Every structure is written in C-alpha cells, then in structure tokens.
mmCIF file of C-alpha atoms and ligand atoms in Angstrom:
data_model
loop_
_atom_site.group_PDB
_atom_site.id
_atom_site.type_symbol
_atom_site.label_atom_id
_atom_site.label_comp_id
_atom_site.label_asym_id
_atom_site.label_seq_id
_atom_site.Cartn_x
_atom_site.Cartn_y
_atom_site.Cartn_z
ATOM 1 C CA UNK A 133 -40.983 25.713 15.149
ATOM 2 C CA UNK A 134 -39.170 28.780 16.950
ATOM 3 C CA UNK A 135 -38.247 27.913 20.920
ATOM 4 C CA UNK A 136 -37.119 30.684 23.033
ATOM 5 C CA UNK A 137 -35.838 30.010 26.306
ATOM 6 C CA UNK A 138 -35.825 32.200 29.438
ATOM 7 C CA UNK A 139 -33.609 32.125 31.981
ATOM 8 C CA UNK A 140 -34.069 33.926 34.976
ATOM 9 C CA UNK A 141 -31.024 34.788 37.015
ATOM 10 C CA UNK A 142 -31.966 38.066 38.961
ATOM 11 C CA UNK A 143 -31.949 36.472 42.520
ATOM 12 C CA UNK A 144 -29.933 37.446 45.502
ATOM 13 C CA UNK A 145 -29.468 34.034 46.636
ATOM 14 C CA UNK A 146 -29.927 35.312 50.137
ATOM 15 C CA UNK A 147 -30.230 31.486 51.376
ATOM 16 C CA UNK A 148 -26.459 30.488 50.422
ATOM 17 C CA UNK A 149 -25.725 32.871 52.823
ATOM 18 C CA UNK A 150 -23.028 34.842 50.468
ATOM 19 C CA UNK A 151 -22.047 37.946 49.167
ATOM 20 C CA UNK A 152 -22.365 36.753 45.940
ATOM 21 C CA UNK A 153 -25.924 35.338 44.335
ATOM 22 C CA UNK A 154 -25.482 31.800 43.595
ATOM 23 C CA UNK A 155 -26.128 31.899 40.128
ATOM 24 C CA UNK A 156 -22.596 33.631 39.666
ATOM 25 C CA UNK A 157 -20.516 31.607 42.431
ATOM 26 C CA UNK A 158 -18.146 30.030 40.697
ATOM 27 C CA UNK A 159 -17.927 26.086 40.175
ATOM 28 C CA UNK A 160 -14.447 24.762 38.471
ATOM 29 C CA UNK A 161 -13.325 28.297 37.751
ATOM 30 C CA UNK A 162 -16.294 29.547 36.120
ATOM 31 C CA UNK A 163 -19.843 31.279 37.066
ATOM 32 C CA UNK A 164 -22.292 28.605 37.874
ATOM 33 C CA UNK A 165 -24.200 30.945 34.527
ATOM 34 C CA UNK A 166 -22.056 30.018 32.507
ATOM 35 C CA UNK A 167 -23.032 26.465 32.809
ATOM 36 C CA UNK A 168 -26.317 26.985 32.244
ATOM 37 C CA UNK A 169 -26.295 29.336 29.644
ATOM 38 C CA UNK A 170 -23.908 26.711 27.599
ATOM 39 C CA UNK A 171 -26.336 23.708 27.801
ATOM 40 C CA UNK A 172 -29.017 25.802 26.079
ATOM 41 C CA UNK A 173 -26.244 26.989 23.433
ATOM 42 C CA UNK A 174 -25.660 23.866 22.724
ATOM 43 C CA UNK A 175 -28.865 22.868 21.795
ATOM 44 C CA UNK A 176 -29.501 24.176 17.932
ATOM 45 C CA UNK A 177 -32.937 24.161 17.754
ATOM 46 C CA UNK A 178 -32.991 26.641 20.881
ATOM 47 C CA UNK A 179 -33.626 30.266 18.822
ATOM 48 C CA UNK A 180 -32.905 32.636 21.268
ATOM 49 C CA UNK A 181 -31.723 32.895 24.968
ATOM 50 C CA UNK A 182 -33.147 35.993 27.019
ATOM 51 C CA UNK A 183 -30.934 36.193 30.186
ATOM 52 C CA UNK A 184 -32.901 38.148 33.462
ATOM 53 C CA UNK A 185 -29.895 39.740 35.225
ATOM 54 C CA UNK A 186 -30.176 42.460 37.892
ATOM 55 C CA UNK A 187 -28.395 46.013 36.929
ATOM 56 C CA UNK A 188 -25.447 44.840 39.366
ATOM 57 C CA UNK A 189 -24.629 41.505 37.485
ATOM 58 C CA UNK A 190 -24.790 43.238 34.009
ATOM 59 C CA UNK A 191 -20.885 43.550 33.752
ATOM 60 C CA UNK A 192 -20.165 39.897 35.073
ATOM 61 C CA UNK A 193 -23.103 38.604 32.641
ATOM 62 C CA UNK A 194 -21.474 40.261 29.720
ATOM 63 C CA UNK A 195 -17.845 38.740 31.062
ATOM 64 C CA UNK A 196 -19.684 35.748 30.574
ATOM 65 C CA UNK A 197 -20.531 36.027 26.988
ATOM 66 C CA UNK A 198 -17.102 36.649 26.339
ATOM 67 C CA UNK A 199 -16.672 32.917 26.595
ATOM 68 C CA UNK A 200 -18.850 31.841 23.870
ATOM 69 C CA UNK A 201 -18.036 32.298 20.057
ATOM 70 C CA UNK A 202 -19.875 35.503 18.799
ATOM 71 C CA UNK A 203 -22.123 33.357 16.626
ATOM 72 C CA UNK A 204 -22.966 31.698 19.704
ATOM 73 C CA UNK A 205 -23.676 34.674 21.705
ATOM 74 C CA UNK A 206 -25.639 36.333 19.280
ATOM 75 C CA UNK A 207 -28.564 34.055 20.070
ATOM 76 C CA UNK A 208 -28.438 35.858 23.951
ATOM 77 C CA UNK A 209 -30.242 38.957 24.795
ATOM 78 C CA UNK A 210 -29.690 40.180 28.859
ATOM 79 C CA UNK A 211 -32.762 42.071 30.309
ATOM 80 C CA UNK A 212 -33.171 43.428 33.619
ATOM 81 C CA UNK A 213 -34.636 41.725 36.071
ATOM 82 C CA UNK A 214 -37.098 43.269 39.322
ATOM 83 C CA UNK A 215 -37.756 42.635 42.728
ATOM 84 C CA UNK A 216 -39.784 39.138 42.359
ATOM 85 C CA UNK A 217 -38.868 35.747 40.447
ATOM 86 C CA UNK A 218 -42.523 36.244 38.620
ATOM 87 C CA UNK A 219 -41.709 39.998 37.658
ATOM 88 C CA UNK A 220 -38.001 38.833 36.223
ATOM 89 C CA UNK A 221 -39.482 36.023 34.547
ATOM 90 C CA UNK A 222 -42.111 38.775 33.153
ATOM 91 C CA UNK A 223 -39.738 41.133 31.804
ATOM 92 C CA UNK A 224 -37.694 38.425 30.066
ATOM 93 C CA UNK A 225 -41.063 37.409 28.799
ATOM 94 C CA UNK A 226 -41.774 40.510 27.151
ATOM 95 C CA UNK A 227 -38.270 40.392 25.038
ATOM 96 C CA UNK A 228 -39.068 36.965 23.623
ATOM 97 C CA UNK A 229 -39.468 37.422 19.551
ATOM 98 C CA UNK A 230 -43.122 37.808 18.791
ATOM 99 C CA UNK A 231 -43.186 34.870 16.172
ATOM 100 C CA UNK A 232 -42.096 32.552 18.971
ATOM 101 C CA UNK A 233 -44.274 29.228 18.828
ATOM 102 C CA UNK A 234 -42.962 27.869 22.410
ATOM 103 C CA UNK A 235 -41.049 29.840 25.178
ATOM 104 C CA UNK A 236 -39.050 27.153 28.220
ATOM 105 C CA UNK A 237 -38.750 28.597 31.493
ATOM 106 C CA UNK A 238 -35.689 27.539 33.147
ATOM 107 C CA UNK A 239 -33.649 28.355 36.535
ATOM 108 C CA UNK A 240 -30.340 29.936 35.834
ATOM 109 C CA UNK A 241 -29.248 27.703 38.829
ATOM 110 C CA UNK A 242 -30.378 24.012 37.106
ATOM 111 C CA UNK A 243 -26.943 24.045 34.940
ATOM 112 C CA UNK A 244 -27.571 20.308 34.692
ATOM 113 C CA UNK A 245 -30.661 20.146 31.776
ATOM 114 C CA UNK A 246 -30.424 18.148 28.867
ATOM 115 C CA UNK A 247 -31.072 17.948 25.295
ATOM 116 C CA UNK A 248 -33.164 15.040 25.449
ATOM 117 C CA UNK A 249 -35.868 16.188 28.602
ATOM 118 C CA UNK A 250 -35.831 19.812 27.191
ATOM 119 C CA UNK A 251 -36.938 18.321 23.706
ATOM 120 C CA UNK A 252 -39.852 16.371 25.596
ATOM 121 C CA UNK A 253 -40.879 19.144 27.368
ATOM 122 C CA UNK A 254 -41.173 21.352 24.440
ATOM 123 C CA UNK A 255 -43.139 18.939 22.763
ATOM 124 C CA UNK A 256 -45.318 18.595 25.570
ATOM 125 C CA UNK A 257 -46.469 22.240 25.944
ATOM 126 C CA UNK A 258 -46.418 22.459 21.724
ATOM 127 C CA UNK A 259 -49.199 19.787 22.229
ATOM 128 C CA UNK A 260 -50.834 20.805 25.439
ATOM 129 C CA UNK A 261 -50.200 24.257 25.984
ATOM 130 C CA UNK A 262 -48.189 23.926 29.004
ATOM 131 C CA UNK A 263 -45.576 21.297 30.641
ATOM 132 C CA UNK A 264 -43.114 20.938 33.231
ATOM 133 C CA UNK A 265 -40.974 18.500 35.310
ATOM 134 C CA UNK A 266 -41.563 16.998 38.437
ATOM 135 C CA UNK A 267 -39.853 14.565 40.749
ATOM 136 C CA UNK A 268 -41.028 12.736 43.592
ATOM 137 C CA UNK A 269 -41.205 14.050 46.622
ATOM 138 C CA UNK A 270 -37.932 12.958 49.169
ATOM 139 C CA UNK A 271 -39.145 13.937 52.460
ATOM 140 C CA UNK A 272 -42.698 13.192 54.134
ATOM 141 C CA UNK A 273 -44.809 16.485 54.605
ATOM 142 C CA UNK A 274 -46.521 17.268 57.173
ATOM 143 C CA UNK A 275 -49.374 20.135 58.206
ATOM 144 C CA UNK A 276 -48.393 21.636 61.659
ATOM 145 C CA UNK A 277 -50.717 23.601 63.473
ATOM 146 C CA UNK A 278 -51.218 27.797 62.716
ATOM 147 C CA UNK A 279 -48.475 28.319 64.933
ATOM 148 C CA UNK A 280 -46.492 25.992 63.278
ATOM 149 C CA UNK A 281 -45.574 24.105 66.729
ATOM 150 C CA UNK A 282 -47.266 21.380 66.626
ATOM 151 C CA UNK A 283 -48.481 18.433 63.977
ATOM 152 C CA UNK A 284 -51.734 18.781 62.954
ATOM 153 C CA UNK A 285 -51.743 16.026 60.052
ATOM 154 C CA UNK A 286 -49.467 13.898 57.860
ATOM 155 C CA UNK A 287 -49.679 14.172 54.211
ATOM 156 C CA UNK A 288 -49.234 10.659 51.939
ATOM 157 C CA UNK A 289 -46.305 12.185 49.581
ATOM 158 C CA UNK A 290 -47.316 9.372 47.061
ATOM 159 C CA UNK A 291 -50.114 11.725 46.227
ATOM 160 C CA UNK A 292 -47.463 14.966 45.854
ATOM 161 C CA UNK A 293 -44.818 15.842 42.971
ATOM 162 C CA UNK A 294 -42.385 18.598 43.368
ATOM 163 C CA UNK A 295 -42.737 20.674 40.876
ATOM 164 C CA UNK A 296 -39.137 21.603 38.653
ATOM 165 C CA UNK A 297 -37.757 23.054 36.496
ATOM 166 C CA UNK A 298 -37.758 23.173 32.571
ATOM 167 C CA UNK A 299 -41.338 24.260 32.179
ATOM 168 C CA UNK A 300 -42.383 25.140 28.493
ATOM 169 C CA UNK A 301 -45.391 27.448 27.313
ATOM 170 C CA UNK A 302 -47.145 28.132 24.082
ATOM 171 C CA UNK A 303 -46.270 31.381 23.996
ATOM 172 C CA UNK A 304 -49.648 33.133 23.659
ATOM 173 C CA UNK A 305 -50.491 31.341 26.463
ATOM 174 C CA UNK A 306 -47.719 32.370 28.807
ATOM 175 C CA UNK A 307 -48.189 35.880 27.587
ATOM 176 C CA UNK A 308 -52.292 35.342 28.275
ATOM 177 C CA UNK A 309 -51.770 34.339 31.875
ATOM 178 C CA UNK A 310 -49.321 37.118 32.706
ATOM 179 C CA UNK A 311 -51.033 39.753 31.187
ATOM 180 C CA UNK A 312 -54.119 38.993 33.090
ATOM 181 C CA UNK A 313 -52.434 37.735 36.826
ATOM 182 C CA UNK A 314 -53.067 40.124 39.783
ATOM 183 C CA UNK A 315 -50.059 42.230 41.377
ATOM 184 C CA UNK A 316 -50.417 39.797 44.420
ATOM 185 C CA UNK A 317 -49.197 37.098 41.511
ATOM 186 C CA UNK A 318 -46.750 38.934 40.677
ATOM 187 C CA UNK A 319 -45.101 39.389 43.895
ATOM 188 C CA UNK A 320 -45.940 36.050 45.682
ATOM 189 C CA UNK A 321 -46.613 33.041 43.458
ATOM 190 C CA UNK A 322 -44.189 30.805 42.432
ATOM 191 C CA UNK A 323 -46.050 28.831 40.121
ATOM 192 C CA UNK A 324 -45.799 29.532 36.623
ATOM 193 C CA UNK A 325 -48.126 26.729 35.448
ATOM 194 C CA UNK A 326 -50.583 27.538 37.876
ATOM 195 C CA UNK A 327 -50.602 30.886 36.581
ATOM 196 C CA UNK A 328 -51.286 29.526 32.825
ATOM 197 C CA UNK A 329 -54.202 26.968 34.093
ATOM 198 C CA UNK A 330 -55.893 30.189 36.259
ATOM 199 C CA UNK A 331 -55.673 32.885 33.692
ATOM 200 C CA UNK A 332 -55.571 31.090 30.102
ATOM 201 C CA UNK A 333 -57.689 28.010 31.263
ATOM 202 C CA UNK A 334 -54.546 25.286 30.705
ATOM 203 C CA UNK A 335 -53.890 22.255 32.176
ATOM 204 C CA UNK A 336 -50.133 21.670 32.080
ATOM 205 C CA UNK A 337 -48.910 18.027 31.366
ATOM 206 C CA UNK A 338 -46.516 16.960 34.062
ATOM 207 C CA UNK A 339 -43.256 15.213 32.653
ATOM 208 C CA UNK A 340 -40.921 12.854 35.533
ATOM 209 C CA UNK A 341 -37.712 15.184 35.312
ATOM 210 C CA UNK A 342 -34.306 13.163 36.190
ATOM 211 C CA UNK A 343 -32.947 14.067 39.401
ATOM 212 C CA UNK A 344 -29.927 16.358 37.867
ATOM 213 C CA UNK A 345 -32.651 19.073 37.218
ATOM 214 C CA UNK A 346 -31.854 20.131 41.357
ATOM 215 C CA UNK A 347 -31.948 23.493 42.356
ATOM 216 C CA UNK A 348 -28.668 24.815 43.883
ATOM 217 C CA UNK A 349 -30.384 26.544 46.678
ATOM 218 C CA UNK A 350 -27.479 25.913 49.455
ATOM 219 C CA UNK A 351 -24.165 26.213 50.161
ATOM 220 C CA UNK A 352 -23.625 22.157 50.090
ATOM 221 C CA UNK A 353 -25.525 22.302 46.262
ATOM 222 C CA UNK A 354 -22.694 24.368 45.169
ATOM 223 C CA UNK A 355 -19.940 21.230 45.874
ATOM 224 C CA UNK A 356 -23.133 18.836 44.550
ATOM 225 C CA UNK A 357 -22.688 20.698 40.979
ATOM 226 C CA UNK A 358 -18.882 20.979 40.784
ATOM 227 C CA UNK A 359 -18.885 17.017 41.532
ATOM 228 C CA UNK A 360 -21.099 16.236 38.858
ATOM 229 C CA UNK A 361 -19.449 18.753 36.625
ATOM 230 C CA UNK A 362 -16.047 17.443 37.002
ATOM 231 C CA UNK A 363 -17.211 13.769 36.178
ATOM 232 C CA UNK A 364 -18.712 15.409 32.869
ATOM 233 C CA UNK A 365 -15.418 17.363 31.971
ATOM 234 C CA UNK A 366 -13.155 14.468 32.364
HETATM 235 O O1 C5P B 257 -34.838 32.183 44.772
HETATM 236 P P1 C5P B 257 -35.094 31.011 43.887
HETATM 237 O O2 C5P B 257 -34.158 29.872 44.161
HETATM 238 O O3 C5P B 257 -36.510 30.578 43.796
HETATM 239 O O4 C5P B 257 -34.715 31.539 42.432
HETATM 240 C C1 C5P B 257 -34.889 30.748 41.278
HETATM 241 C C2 C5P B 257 -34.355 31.508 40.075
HETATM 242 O O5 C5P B 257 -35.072 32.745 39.915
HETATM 243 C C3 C5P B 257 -32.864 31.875 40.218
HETATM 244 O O6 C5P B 257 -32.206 31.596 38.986
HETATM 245 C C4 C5P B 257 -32.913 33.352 40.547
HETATM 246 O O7 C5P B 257 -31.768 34.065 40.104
HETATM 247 C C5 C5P B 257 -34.168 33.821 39.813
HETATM 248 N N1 C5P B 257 -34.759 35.069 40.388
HETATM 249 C C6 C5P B 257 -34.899 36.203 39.580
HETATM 250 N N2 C5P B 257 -35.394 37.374 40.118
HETATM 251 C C7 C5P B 257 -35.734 37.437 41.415
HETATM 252 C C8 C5P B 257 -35.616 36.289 42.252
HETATM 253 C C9 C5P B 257 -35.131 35.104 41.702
HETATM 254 O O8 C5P B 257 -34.570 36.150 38.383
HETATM 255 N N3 C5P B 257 -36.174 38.601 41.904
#
C-alpha cells in the first residue's frame, strides 16, 4: 500500500543557539538533512518524501538533492514551510498524493530511524489509524507551583512515556483532524496524535521506539549524532 513520509524541517533551531537551524548544521561534512532524508531513500517501499523547508533553506535543500541519484530524488518534493511546526507539518500534508493509504510524520532532526521500527509503525497506524513511538521517561517530573518556584507535587514517571518521533497516520485521518483543528492548534500544539484522537475520534497505538530516535535539540546532540554516525560509516 502507498506510504508517504513527511518530513518537517522548517525550524529555526533557536535553542542550539546558532546561526544556522540545526537541521542543516553539518555532521561529518554533510547537512544533518541529508542524513535523514537518506534513511527514508533507502527504504523502497517509502513512495514519496515531501520535505517542509522555509523559503531561506530552499537553495541548501536543493544542494542537498544533488547528492542523491536522480531516480532517487525524484521520489522528493520540497514545500514551504510557516511559522509553527503544526502549520509546516500542514502544508507538507496537503502535497502528499491523494491515493496515499498511510502518511509517517518524522523530525528532519531524528537522522537515526530505521527500516525495521518505521515498518512497525506503519503497520500500526494501517491497523489502528494512528501510531507513534515512545520511550521512557529519563528524568522524574515534577508540578511546581503557578509561579513555577516552588514544588507543588511529584509525578510517578512509570505512569508517563515521552512521546517521539516516527508517528504514522491513515491518511484520511490525518487530513480529518487537521482540517477540523482550531487556529489555537495550529499555532500551539505539539501533538499530532492528539490532534487525530480529538478531531477524527482515534486512539493511536503507542510503539517502544529505540533510544536512537533522539531529537537533536542542543548543541551537545549535534557531537551525539556525528559519534553514532561515524561508528555506522566505518
Ligand atoms: O523545534 P522542534 O525541535 O520541535 O522542531 C521539530 C521539527 O519541526 C524540526 O525538524 C523543525 O525543523 C520542524 N519545524 C518546522 N517548522 C517550524 C518549526 C519546526 O518544520 N515552524
């Protein structure tokens, strides 16, 4: 059945505290993109790759194709992205081919998926409508008070997941659940499979990601990634 995959990479990546957005620092010579973009080439049941770029990144995204065969590259389309992660995801959601059975939602900066998870999680959301990865949670969380001073209460992480990323979608029911999610949504939420069980009535099955589906969200993630990479490519 046809999977298209989303990836959005429109951030500024104003945490790493650099010039450049973190999804097109570069790790062993090349744009942390690149990466990413290559394990979902590799995969050949993957249809179609819809890349969410801002305007500013379009030449360095093209640059980027450059690197892969044009056979290869011919399953990538680069849209715009917007202001908010929900409204890049959105416009890359409204390029997916309309006979798509199952779109994945994936973080440009996760360059570490695999084959194997991605194929579970499509599964998954064929089946239920919606999946995605989760990994236990590292750190203890805890409530402060409304000023955020002071510790109100102590939450048992055993009852907590973090939610990652791949998530996958029957595509209807992605579309469904952004087509009928408020501007507020749009602009704040962060949570695309709580946006599929509020507006298209799905409960998402929950699949134990492997730890290599990290975020790089700091400066330290960048070095993280380039170890891990350079163990791969040796
Ligand atoms: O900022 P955060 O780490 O949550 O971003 C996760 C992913 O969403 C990144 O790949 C980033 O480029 C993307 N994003 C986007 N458009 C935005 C904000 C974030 O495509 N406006």
């Amino acid at each position: 059945f046809p999977v298209s995959v989303v990836l959005p990479a429109a951030g500024s990546g104003e945490r790493m505290g650099l010039a450049t957005p973190k999804q097109f620092c570069s790790v062993l010579g090349r744009p942390l993109l690149y990466y990413t973009l290559q394990a979902f080439l590799n995969v050949p049941w993957v249809r179609e790759v819809i890349v969410v770029v801002s305007q500013d990144w379009l030449q360095e995204t093209s640059d980027i194709l450059q690197s892969f065969s044009p056979t290869t590259r011919s399953k990538v389309r680069v849209v715009s992205g917007a202001a908010t992660r929900h409204r890049s995801i959105w416009n890359g959601l409204k390029a997916v081919g309309s006979s798509t059975d199952v779109v994945v939602l994936h973080d440009a900066v996760r360059p570490l998926v695999e084959e194997d998870f991605l194929k579970r999680i499509v599964l998954a959301a064929k089946e239920q409508g919606a999946a995605g990865a989760v990994r236990p949670l590292i750190s203890t969380v805890v409530s402060p008070t409304k000023d955020g001073s002071m510790l109100d209460h102590t939450l048992d992480r055993s009852q907590y997941q973090a939610s990652e990323m791949p998530q996958a979608f029957r595509y209807p029911a992605i579309m469904e659940a952004y087509h009928n999610c408020s501007e507020h949504d749009l602009d704040f939420g962060t949570e695309c499979l709580h946006l599929v069980q509020k507006y298209a009535g799905i409960s998402a099955k929950l699949l134990l990601g492997p730890s290599s589906l990290w975020k790089v969200t700091l400066r330290k993630d960048l070095y993280a990634i380039e170890g891990v990479l350079k163990e791969e490519h040796c």
